[in-house]
Structure formats: structure tokens, C-alpha cells
CSV table of C-alpha atoms in Angstrom, one decimal:
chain,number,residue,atom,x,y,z
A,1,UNK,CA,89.3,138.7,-214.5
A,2,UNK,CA,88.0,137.0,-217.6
A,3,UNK,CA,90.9,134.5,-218.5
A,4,UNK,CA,92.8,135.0,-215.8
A,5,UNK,CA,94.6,132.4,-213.3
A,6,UNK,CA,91.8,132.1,-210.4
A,7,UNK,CA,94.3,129.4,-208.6
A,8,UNK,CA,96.6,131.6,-205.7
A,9,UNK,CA,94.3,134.6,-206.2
A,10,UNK,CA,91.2,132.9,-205.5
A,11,UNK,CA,92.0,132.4,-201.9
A,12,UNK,CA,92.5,135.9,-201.1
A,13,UNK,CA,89.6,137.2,-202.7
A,14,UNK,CA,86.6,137.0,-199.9
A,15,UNK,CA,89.3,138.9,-197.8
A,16,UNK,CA,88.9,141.9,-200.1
A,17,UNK,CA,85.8,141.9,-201.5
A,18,UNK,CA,84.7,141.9,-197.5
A,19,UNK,CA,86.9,145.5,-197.4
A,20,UNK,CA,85.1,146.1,-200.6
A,21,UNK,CA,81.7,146.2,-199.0
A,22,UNK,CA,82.7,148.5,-196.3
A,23,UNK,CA,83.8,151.5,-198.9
A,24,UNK,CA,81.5,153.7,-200.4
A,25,UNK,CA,81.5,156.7,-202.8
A,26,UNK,CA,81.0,160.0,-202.1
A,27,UNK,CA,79.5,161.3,-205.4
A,28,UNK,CA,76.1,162.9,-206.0
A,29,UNK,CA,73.4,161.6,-207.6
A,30,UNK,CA,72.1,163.1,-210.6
A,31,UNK,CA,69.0,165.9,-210.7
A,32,UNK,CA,66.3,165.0,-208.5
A,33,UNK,CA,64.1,164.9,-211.3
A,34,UNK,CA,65.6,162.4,-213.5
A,35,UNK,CA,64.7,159.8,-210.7
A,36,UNK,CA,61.1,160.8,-210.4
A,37,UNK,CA,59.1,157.9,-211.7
A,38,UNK,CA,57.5,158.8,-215.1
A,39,UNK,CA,54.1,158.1,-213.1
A,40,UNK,CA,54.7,161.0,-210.9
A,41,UNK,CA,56.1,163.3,-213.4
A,42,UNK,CA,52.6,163.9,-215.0
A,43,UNK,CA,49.4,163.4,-213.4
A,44,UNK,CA,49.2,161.1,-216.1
A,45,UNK,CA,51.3,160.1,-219.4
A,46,UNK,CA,50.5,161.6,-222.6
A,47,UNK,CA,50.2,158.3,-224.3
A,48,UNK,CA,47.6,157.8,-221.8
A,49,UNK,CA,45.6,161.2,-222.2
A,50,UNK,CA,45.2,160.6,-225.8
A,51,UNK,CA,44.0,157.4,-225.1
A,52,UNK,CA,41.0,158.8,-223.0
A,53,UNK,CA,40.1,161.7,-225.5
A,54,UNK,CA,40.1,158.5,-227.8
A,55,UNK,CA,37.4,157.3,-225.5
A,56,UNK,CA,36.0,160.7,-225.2
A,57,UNK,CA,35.5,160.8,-228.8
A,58,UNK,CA,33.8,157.2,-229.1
A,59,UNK,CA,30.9,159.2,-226.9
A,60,UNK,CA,30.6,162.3,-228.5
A,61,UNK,CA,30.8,160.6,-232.5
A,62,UNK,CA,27.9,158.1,-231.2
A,63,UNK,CA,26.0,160.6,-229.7
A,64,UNK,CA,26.4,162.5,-232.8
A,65,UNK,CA,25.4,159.8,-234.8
A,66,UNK,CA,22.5,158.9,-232.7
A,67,UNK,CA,21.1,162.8,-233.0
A,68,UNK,CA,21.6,163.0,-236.8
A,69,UNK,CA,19.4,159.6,-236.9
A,70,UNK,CA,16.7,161.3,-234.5
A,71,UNK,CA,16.4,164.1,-236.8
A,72,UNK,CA,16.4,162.5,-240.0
A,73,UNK,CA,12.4,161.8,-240.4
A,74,UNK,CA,9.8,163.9,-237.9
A,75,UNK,CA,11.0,166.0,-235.4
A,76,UNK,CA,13.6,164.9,-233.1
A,77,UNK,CA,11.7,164.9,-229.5
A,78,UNK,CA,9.3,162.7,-231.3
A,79,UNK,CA,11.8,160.1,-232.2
A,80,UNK,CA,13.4,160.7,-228.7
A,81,UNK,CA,9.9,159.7,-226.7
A,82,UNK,CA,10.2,156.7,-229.7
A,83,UNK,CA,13.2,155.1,-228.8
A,84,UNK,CA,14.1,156.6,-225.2
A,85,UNK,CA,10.6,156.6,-223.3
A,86,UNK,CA,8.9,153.7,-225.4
A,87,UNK,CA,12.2,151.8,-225.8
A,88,UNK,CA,11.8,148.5,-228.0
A,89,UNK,CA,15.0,146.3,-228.5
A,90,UNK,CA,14.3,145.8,-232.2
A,91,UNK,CA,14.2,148.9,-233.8
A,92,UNK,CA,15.8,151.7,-231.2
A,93,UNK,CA,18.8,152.9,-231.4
A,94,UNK,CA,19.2,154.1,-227.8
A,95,UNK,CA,20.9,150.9,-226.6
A,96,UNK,CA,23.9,151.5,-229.1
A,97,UNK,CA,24.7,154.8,-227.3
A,98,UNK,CA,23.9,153.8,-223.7
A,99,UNK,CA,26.5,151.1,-225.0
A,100,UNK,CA,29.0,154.1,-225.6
A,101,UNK,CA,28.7,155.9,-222.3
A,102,UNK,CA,29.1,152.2,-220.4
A,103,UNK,CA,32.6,152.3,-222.4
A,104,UNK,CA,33.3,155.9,-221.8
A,105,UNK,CA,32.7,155.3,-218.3
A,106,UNK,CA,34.3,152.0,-217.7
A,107,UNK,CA,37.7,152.8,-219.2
A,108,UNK,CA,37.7,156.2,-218.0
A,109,UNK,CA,37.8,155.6,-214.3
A,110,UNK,CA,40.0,152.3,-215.3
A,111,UNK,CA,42.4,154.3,-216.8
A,112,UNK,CA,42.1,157.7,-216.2
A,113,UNK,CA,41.0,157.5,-212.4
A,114,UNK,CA,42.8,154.3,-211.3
A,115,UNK,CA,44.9,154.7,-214.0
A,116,UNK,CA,45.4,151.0,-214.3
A,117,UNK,CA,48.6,149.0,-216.2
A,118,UNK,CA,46.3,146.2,-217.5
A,119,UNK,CA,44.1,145.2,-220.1
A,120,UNK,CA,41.1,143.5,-218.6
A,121,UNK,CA,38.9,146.5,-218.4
A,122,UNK,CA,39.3,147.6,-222.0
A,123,UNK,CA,39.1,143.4,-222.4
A,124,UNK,CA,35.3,143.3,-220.6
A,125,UNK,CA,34.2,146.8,-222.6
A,126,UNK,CA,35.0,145.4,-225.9
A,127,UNK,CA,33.5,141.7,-225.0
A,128,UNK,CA,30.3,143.6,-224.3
A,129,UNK,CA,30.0,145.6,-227.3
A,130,UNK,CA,30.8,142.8,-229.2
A,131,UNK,CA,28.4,140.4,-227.7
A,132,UNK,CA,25.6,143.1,-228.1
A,133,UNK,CA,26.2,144.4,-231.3
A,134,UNK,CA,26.0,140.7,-232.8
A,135,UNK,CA,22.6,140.5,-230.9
A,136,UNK,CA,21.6,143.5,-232.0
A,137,UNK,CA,22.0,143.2,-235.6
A,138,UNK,CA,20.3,139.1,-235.7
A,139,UNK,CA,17.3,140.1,-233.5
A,140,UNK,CA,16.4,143.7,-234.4
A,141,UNK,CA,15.1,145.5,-237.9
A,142,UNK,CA,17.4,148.3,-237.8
A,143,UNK,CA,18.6,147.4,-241.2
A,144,UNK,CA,15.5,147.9,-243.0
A,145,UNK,CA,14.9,151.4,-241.4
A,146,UNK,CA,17.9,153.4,-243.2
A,147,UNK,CA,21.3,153.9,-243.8
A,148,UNK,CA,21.9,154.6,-240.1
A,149,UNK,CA,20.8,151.0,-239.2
A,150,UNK,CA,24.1,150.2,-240.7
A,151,UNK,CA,26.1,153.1,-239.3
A,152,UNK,CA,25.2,152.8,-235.8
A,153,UNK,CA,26.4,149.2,-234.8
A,154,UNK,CA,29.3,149.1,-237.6
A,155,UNK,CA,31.0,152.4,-236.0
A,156,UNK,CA,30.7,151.1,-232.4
A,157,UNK,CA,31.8,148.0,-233.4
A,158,UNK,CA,35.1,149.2,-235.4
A,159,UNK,CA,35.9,152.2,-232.5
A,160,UNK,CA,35.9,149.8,-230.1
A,161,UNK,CA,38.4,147.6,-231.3
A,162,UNK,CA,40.5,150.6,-232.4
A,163,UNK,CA,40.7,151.4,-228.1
A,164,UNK,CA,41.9,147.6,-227.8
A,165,UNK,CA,44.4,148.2,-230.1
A,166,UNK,CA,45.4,151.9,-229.0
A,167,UNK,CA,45.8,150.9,-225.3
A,168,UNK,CA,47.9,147.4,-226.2
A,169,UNK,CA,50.0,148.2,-228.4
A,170,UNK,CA,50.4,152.2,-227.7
A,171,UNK,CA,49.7,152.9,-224.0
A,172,UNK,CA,51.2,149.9,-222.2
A,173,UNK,CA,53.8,149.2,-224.1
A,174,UNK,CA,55.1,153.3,-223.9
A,175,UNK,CA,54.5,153.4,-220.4
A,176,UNK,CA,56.6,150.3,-220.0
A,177,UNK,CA,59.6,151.7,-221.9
A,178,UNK,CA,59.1,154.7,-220.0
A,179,UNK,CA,59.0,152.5,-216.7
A,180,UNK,CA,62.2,150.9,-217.4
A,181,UNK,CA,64.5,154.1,-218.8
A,182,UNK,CA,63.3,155.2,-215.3
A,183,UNK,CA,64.9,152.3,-213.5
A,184,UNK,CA,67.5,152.3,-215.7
A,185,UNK,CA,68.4,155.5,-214.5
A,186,UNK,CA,67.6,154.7,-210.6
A,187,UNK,CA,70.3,151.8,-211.5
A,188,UNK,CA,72.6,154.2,-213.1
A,189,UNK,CA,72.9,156.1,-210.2
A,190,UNK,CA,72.7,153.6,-207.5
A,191,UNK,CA,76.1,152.9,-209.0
A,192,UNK,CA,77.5,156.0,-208.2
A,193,UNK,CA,76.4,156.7,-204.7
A,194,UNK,CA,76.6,154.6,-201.4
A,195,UNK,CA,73.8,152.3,-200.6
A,196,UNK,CA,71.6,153.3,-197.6
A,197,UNK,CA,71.1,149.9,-196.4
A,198,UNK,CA,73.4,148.3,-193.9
A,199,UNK,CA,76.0,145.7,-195.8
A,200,UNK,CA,74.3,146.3,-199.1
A,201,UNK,CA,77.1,146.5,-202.2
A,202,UNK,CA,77.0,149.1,-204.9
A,203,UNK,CA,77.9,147.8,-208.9
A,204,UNK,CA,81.7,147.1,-210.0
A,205,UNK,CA,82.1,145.7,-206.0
A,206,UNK,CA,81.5,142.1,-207.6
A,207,UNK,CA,83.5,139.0,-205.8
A,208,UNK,CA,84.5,136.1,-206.7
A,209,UNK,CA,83.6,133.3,-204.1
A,210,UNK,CA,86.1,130.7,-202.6
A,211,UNK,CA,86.3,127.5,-204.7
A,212,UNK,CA,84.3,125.1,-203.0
A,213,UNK,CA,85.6,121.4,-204.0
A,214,UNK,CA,82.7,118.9,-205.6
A,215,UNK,CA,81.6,116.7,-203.4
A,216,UNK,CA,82.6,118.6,-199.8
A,217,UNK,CA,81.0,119.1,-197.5
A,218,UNK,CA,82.4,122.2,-195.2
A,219,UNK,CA,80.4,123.8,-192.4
A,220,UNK,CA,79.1,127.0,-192.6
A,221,UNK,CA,82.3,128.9,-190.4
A,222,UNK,CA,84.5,127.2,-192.3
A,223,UNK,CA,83.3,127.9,-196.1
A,224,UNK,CA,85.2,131.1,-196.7
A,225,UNK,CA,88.0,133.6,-195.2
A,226,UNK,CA,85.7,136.4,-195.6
A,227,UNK,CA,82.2,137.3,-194.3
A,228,UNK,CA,80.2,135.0,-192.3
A,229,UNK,CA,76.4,134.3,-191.4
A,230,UNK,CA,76.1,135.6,-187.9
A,231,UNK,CA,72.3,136.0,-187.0
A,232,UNK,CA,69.8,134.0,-188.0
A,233,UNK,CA,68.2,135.5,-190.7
A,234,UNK,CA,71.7,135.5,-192.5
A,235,UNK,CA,72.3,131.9,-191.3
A,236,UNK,CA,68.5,131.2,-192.7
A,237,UNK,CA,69.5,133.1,-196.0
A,238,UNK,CA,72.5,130.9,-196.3
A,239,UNK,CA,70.3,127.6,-195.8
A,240,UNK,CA,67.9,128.4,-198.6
A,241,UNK,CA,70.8,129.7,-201.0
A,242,UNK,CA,72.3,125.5,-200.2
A,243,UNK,CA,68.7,124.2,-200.8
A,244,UNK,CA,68.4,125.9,-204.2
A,245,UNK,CA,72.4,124.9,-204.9
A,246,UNK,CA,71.2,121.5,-204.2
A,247,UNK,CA,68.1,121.2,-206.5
A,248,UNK,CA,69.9,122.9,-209.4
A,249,UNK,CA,72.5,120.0,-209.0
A,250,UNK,CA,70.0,117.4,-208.9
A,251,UNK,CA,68.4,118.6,-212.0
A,252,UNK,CA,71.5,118.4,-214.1
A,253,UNK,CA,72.2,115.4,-212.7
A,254,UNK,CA,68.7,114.4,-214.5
A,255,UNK,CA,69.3,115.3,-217.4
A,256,UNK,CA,68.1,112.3,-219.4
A,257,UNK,CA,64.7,113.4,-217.9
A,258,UNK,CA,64.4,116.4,-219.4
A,259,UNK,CA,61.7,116.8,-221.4
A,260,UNK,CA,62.5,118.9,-225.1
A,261,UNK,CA,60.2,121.9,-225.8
A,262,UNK,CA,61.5,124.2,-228.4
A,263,UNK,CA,64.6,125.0,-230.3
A,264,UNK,CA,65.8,128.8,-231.6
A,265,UNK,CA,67.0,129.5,-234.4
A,266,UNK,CA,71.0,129.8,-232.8
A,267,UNK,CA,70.6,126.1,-231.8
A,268,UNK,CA,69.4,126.8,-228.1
A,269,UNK,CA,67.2,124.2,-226.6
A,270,UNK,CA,64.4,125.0,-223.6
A,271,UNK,CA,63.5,121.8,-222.1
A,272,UNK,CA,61.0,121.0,-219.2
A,273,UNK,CA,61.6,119.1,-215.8
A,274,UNK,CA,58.6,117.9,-213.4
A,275,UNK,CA,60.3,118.8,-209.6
A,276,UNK,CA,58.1,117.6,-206.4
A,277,UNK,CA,57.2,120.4,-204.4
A,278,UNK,CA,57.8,122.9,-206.9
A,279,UNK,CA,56.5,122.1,-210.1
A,280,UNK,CA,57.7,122.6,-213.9
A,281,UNK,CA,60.8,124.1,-214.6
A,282,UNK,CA,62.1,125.3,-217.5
A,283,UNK,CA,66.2,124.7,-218.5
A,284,UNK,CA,67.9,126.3,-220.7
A,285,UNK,CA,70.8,124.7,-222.5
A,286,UNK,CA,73.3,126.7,-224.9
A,287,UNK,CA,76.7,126.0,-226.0
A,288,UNK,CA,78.8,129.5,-226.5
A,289,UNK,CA,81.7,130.3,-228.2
A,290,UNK,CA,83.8,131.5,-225.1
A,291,UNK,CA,85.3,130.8,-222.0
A,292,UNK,CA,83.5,130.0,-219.1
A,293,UNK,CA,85.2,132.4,-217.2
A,294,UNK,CA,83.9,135.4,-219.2
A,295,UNK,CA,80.2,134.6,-219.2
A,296,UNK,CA,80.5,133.4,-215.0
A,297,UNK,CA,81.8,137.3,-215.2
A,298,UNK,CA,78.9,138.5,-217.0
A,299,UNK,CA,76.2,136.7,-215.2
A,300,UNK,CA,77.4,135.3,-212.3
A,301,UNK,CA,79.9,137.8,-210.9
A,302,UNK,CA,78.4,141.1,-211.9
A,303,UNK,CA,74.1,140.8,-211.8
A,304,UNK,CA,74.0,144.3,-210.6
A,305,UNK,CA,75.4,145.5,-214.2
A,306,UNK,CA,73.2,142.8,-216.3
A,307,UNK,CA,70.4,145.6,-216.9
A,308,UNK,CA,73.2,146.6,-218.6
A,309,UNK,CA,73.0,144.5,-221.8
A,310,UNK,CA,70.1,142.4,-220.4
A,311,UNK,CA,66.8,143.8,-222.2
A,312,UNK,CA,65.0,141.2,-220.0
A,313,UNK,CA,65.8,142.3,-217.2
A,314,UNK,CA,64.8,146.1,-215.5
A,315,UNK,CA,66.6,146.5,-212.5
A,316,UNK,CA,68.8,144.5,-210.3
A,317,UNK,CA,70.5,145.8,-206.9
A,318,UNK,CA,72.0,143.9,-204.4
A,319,UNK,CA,70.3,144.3,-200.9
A,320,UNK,CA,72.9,142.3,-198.5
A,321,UNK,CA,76.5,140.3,-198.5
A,322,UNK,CA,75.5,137.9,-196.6
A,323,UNK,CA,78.5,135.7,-196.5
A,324,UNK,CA,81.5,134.7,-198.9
A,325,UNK,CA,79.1,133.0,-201.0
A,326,UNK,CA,75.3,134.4,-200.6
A,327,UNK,CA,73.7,137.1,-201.3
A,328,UNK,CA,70.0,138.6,-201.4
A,329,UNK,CA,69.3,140.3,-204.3
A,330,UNK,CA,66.3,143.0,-205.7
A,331,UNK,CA,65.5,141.8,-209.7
A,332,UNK,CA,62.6,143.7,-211.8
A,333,UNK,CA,61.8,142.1,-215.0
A,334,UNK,CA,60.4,143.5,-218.0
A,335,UNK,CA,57.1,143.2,-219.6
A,336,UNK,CA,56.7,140.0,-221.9
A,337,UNK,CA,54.4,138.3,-224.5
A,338,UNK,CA,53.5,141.7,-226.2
A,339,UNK,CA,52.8,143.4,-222.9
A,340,UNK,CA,50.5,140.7,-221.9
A,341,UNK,CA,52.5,140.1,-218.9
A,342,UNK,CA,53.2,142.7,-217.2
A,343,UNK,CA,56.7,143.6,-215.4
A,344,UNK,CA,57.6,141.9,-212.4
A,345,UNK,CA,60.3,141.9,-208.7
A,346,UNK,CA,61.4,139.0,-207.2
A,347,UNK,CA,63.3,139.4,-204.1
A,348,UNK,CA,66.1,136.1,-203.9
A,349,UNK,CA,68.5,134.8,-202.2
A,350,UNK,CA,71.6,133.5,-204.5
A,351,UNK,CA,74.1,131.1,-203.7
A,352,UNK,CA,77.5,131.2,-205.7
A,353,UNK,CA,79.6,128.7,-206.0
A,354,UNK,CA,83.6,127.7,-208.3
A,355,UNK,CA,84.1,124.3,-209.1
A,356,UNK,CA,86.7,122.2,-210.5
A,357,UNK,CA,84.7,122.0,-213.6
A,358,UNK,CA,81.5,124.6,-213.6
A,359,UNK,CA,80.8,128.2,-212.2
A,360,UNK,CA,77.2,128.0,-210.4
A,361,UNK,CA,75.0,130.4,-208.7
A,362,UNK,CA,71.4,128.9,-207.8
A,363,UNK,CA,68.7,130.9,-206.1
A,364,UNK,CA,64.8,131.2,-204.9
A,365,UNK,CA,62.7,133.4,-203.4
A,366,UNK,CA,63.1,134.8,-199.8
A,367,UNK,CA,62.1,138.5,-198.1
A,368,UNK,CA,64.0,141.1,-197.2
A,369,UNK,CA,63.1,144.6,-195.1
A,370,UNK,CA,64.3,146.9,-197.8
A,371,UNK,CA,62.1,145.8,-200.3
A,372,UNK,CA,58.7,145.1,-199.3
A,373,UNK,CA,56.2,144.1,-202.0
A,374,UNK,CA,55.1,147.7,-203.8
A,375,UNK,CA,51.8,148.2,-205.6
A,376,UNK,CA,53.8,149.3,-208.5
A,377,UNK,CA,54.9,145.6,-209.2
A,378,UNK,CA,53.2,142.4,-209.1
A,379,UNK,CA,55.8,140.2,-206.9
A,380,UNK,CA,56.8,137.3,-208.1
A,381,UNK,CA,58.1,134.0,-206.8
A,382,UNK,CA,61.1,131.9,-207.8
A,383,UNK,CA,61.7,128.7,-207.1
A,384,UNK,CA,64.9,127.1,-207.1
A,385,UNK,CA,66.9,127.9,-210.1
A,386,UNK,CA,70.4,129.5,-211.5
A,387,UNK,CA,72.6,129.4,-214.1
A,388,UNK,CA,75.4,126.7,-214.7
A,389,UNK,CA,78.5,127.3,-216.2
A,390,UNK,CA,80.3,124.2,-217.9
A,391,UNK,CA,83.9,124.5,-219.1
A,392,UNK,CA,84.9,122.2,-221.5
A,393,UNK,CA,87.5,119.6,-220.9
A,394,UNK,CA,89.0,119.5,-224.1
A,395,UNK,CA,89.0,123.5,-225.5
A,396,UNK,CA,88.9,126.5,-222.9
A,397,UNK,CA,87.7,129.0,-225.5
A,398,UNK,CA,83.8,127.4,-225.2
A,399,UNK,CA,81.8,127.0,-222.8
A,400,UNK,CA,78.2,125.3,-222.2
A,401,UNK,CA,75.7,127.4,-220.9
A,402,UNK,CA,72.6,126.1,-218.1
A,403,UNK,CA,69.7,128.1,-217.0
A,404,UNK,CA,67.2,126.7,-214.7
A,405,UNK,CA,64.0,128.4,-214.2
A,406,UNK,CA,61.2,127.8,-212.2
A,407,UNK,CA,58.7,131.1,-211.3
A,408,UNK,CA,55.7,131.8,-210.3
A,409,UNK,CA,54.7,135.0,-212.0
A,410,UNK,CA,51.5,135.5,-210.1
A,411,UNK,CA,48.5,137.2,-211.2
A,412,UNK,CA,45.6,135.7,-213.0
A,413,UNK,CA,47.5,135.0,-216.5
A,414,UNK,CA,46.7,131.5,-218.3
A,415,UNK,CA,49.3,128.9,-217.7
A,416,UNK,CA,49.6,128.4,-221.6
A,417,UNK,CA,50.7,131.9,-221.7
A,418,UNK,CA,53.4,131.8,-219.0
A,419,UNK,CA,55.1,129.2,-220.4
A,420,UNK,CA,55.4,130.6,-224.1
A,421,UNK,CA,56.2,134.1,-222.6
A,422,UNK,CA,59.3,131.9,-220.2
A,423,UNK,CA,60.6,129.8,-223.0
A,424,UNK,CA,60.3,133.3,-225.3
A,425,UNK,CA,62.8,134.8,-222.9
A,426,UNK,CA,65.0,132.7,-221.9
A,427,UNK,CA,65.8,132.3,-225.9
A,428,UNK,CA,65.6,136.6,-225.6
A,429,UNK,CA,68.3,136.8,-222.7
A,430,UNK,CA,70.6,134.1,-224.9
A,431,UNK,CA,70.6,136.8,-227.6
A,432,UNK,CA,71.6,139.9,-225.2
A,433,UNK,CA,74.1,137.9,-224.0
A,434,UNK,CA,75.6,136.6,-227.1
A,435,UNK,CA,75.7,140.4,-228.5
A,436,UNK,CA,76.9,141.2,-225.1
A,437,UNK,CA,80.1,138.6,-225.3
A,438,UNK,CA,80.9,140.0,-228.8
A,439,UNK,CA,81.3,143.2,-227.6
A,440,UNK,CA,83.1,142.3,-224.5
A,441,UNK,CA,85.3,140.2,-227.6
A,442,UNK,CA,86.1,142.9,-230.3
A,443,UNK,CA,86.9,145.5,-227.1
A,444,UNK,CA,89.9,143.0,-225.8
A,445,UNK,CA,91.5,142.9,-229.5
């Protein structure tokens, strides 16, 4: 299709992508075990479990510590009745292993029990230590007693930022790999084998929507020879896919408004837009060296396959055909900022759209039956936004590039945050996509 002559063909295509969506496969999916999520698989992960005999060990080495510094002068039930029964802040060193069983406990039921997929526990554990430790050491005489005055809080100290670091950078981020060859796989096969829900479309049965003329302004029965809206959720579908069409075009028809932000190093600018009712949104500008019709193919056409070549992006299925030119779509993004944020679904409705001179599809959120929120994901919420495709006038072999964002990732994250993590992966996607074109490139010579 990439190239091609969309002028008589683009007429009859609604006609057969509406056959298209009433033929299915017969094959079989693969093993049922290969599409058991890695959190079932194992009562928990073995990242995870050394993690928690990480913690386990944290006890047991302060505990250790704590009885080798009992024994060292008199005998040891004496020193016990010292520092247990007639505890004194200043020269005790009781407090520095209660302080290791409040870790040991806190993380183990965060993480072990609830098995949790955030930070903030191990975030309050270590604040505590570290708040106490500092204490510790200024008010009390430990240092003057011996060698374990120095021992004691410096260990605690040092293990319990080694569990920060374990769980960030180890745990999370393996489970989240894991997480996403999982629904990589679920994808994999969802492309293979008929959908279950009514109307839903598997990959490779992409269409290419009727050229709609700038400017027009068609009613809904007469915008396509294909599939139509019919009930009222569809026609409702179909209204909020126009709404978003219609703020995407009114924010590239301001674009002296835009407000810069950062550059990458390929020459890709993220700028920022103020829109009432909906708040900042970030746009993505890039010029590529292709044609338009090739990246509309890739992104527009085909968002089922993107988790393809998309690293950004963990799953996408397509829940409904709505009509010639809408659709509601299932997205799961991946983890960003390090594993700070965590992954994400959006459920949206996407409006397509061929023009004269540009390829849109604009979206925002909306709910749909087959995919009620799950407590595996937080759920996002996009506002309107889509990607623009501009063909150059003067050279058909490049193209410019438009992505407008404008999400609400949820959650209790700091706004700072969300915004580096958005412009971070917008900038992310434009270098899967670029790699992605280049291989679509050296396969067609």
C-alpha cells in the first residue's frame, strides 16, 4: 500500500475491509502456558524472592550484630536488661534492630504478601532509617562506647539503601520486561485466532478510510460506503472520535502558539500547548525522510502491529469497527522514567481521516465492555490527541511528522516527572519508528 495510487482504489476500500471484519481464522493459539501471565506462573518471581531473602538478611546480620555487641563486655542478659528493659535513647542499641524488624516487616508484606509493583513502601522504610540513624548518631554516645557504635548505624544505613537500589533497578524493572514479553505474546497470538468480541478486528485486517475532503462537512450516513454507526453507543463513539479530530486541527492551526520545550539530538522538537478544558499538551514535531504514505501505514493504518517495533508501547488490540472511520481501541504502555512510572491502558476511541494534503487519526479516552479497568494496570486517560501526517508539496519522498499528546497518567506521580517522562517518550517512539522505516526501506530494495 505504501506508495501506491489511493485515487480509484480508495473508494472501494470501506467495502472490503467491512467483509474483512466478518472473516476470522481458524488456527490455534499457542500452549496454554505461554499466555499465563508471569504473575501467575510463580507464586512470586525469582527477582522478587531474592529480593525478600535480601530483606531477610538485613534482620538476621543486625540481629547478629546486635548479639555480638551484647556479649562483648559482661554477660549478655545483663546488657540485654541494659538496653531492652532500661532502654535509654543515647547509648542502647536496641532501637537500631527494632529499626530492622520495622523494615523486614514493612517490605515483606509490601512485597512479598501484597506483592506490590511500586516503590513507595521501600521509599517510607528507607526515609525512616535514614531520618533515625542521623538522629541517632548527633544525640546519642554510641561512638565513644566501641567499635560497634560505628558498626551498628553504618551497616543499617548502607543495607538499606542497597534494598532501594535492588528493588528499582532489579525487581521492577525484570518484572516489567517480564510483563511485556507476556503481552507480547498475548498480542502475538491474538493475531492468529479470531477475536471473541462481537465486530472486533484481528492484526493485518487494517483499512484504509474514505478520503474525506478539507473543509466538508458530510453527515454521519453519508461519510463512507462501508460500516455505519447504528446504536447509540457507536453513534456516541463516532461523536467523540469528530470532537478529538477537531481539537487536533485546531491545534495545528495554532501553531505559532506553541510553546518550545526540548530538542533531540535527530532534530525533533516537543513543544507545549495550553487547551481550555483539557490542559497542557504536548506536540511532537519531526520531519522524516519518507513518504507520507508509509509512515500513515505504520501508524495510522496498522496500531495493532506497532507493539511490533514500538518499545513504547505493550499491547494494542482493537475492540470494535465502529464505522468506516472509527474505531475503539485497547493500548498498554510501557513503564517510563527508569520505572518510576509504572505501565499504563488507555481505552480510546480513534477517528481516521485522508486528506488532500495529510493522513490524520485523532483520539481520547472513552469505555468499552471488553475492557473494564483491571487491578493489574493503572488506567489512564487521554485527552484529545493523534498523529498528523503532512506530505510535502514539493518532494513525495519526505514527509512531516505531528504527534499530539495530552494524558492523564493517574496515580499520585509529581507533575515535573510526568512531563520529562512524556517528552522522554515521544523522542523514544521517534527512534523505533525511524529504525522501523529503515527496515521497512532496505526490505523493498
Amino acid at each position: 500500500m505504501p506508495g501506491g495510487d489511493y485515487g480509484e482504489l480508495g473508494g472501494s476500500l470501506p467495502a472490503i475491509a467491512s467483509l474483512n471484519a466478518s472473516y476470522t481464522t481458524s488456527l490455534s493459539l499457542p500452549s496454554p502456558y505461554m499466555l499465563v501471565p508471569p504473575g501467575e506462573r510463580k507464586a512470586i518471581s525469582d527477582v522478587r524472592r531474592t529480593f525478600c531473602l535480601f530483606v531477610t538478611f538485613d534482620l538476621l546480620f543486625i540481629a547478629l550484630l546486635w548479639i555480638i555487641e551484647l556479649n562483648i563486655s559482661s554477660s549478655i542478659w545483663d546488657n540485654l536488661e541494659n538496653e531492652v528493659v532500661h532502654y535509654n535513647f543515647k547509648s542502647s542499641f536496641f532501637d537500631i534492630f527494632i529499626l530492622a524488624v520495622f523494615r523486614f516487616l514493612c517490605l515483606q508484606v509490601g512485597y512479598a504478601a501484597l506483592r506490590l509493583k511500586h516503590w513507595w513502601v521501600i521509599a517510607i522504610t528507607t526515609l525512616v532509617t535514614n531520618a533515625f540513624l542521623i538522629v541517632k548518631v548527633i544525640q546519642s554516645n554510641l561512638l565513644s562506647q566501641n567499635a560497634f557504635g560505628y558498626v551498628l548505624p553504618i551497616t543499617s544505613f548502607v543495607v538499606a539503601w542497597l534494598e532501594t537500589w535492588f528493588l528499582d533497578f532489579k525487581v521492577l524493572t525484570q518484572e516489567a520486561d517480564d510483563e511485556r514479553a507476556y503481552l507480547a505474546a498475548v498480542n502475538a497470538a491474538c493475531e492468529r485466532a479470531p477475536m471473541m468480541y462481537p465486530r472486533a478486528v484481528s492484526d493485518g485486517q487494517f483499512y484504509s478510510p474514505p478520503e474525506s475532503l478539507a473543509g466538508s462537512e458530510e453527515d454521519l450516513d453519508e461519510e463512507g460506503l462501508g460500516r455505519r454507526a447504528v446504536t447509540a453507543q457507536e453513534k456516541e463513539y463516532v461523536r467523540l472520535g469528530r470532537e478529538a479530530m477537531s481539537v487536533v486541527e485546531q491545534i495545528l492551526a495554532q501553531e505559532d502558539n506553541w510553546k518550545f520545550e526540548k530538542n533531540s539530538d535527530m532534530g525533533d522538537s516537543v513543544y507545549t500547548l495550553e487547551i481550555p478544558f483539557h490542559g497542557k499538551t504536548f506536540i511532537l514535531k519531526a520531519f522524516m525522510q519518507c513518504s507520507a504514505e508509509l509512515v500513515y501505514q505504520e501508524v495510522i493504518l496498522q496500531p495493532e502491529k506497532m507493539v511490533q517495533w514500538n518499545k513504547t508501547v505493550s499491547a494494542c488490540q482493537i475492540l470494535q469497527r465502529v464505522d468506516d472511520n472509527t474505531l475503539v481501541s485497547y493500548d498498554v504502555s510501557s513503564g517510563a522514567a527508569g520505572g518510576v512510572v509504572s505501565a499504563r491502558d488507555f481505552v480510546n476511541v480513534r477517528r481516521v481521516e485522508r486528506k488532500r494534503d495529510r493522513y490524520l487519526s485523532a483520539g481520547m479516552a472513552t469505555d468499552h465492555d471488553a475492557k473494564p479497568p483491571h487491578s493489574r494496570y493503572v488506567r489512564g486517560e487521554n485527552g484529545p490527541g493523534g498523529f498528523v501526517v503532512l506530505k510535502s508539496s514539493s518532494n513525495p519522498s519526505v514527509c512531516t511528522f505531528i504527534w499530539v499528546l495530552n494524558t492523564d497518567l493517574k496515580g499520585r506521580l509529581p507533575r515535573y516527572l510526568i512531563h520529562q517522562s512524556l517528552a522522554a517518550t515521544m523522542f523514544e517512539f521517534m527512534s523505533h519508528l525511524r529504525q522501523r522505516i529503515a527496515e521497512l526501506r532496505s526490505s523493498l530494495r
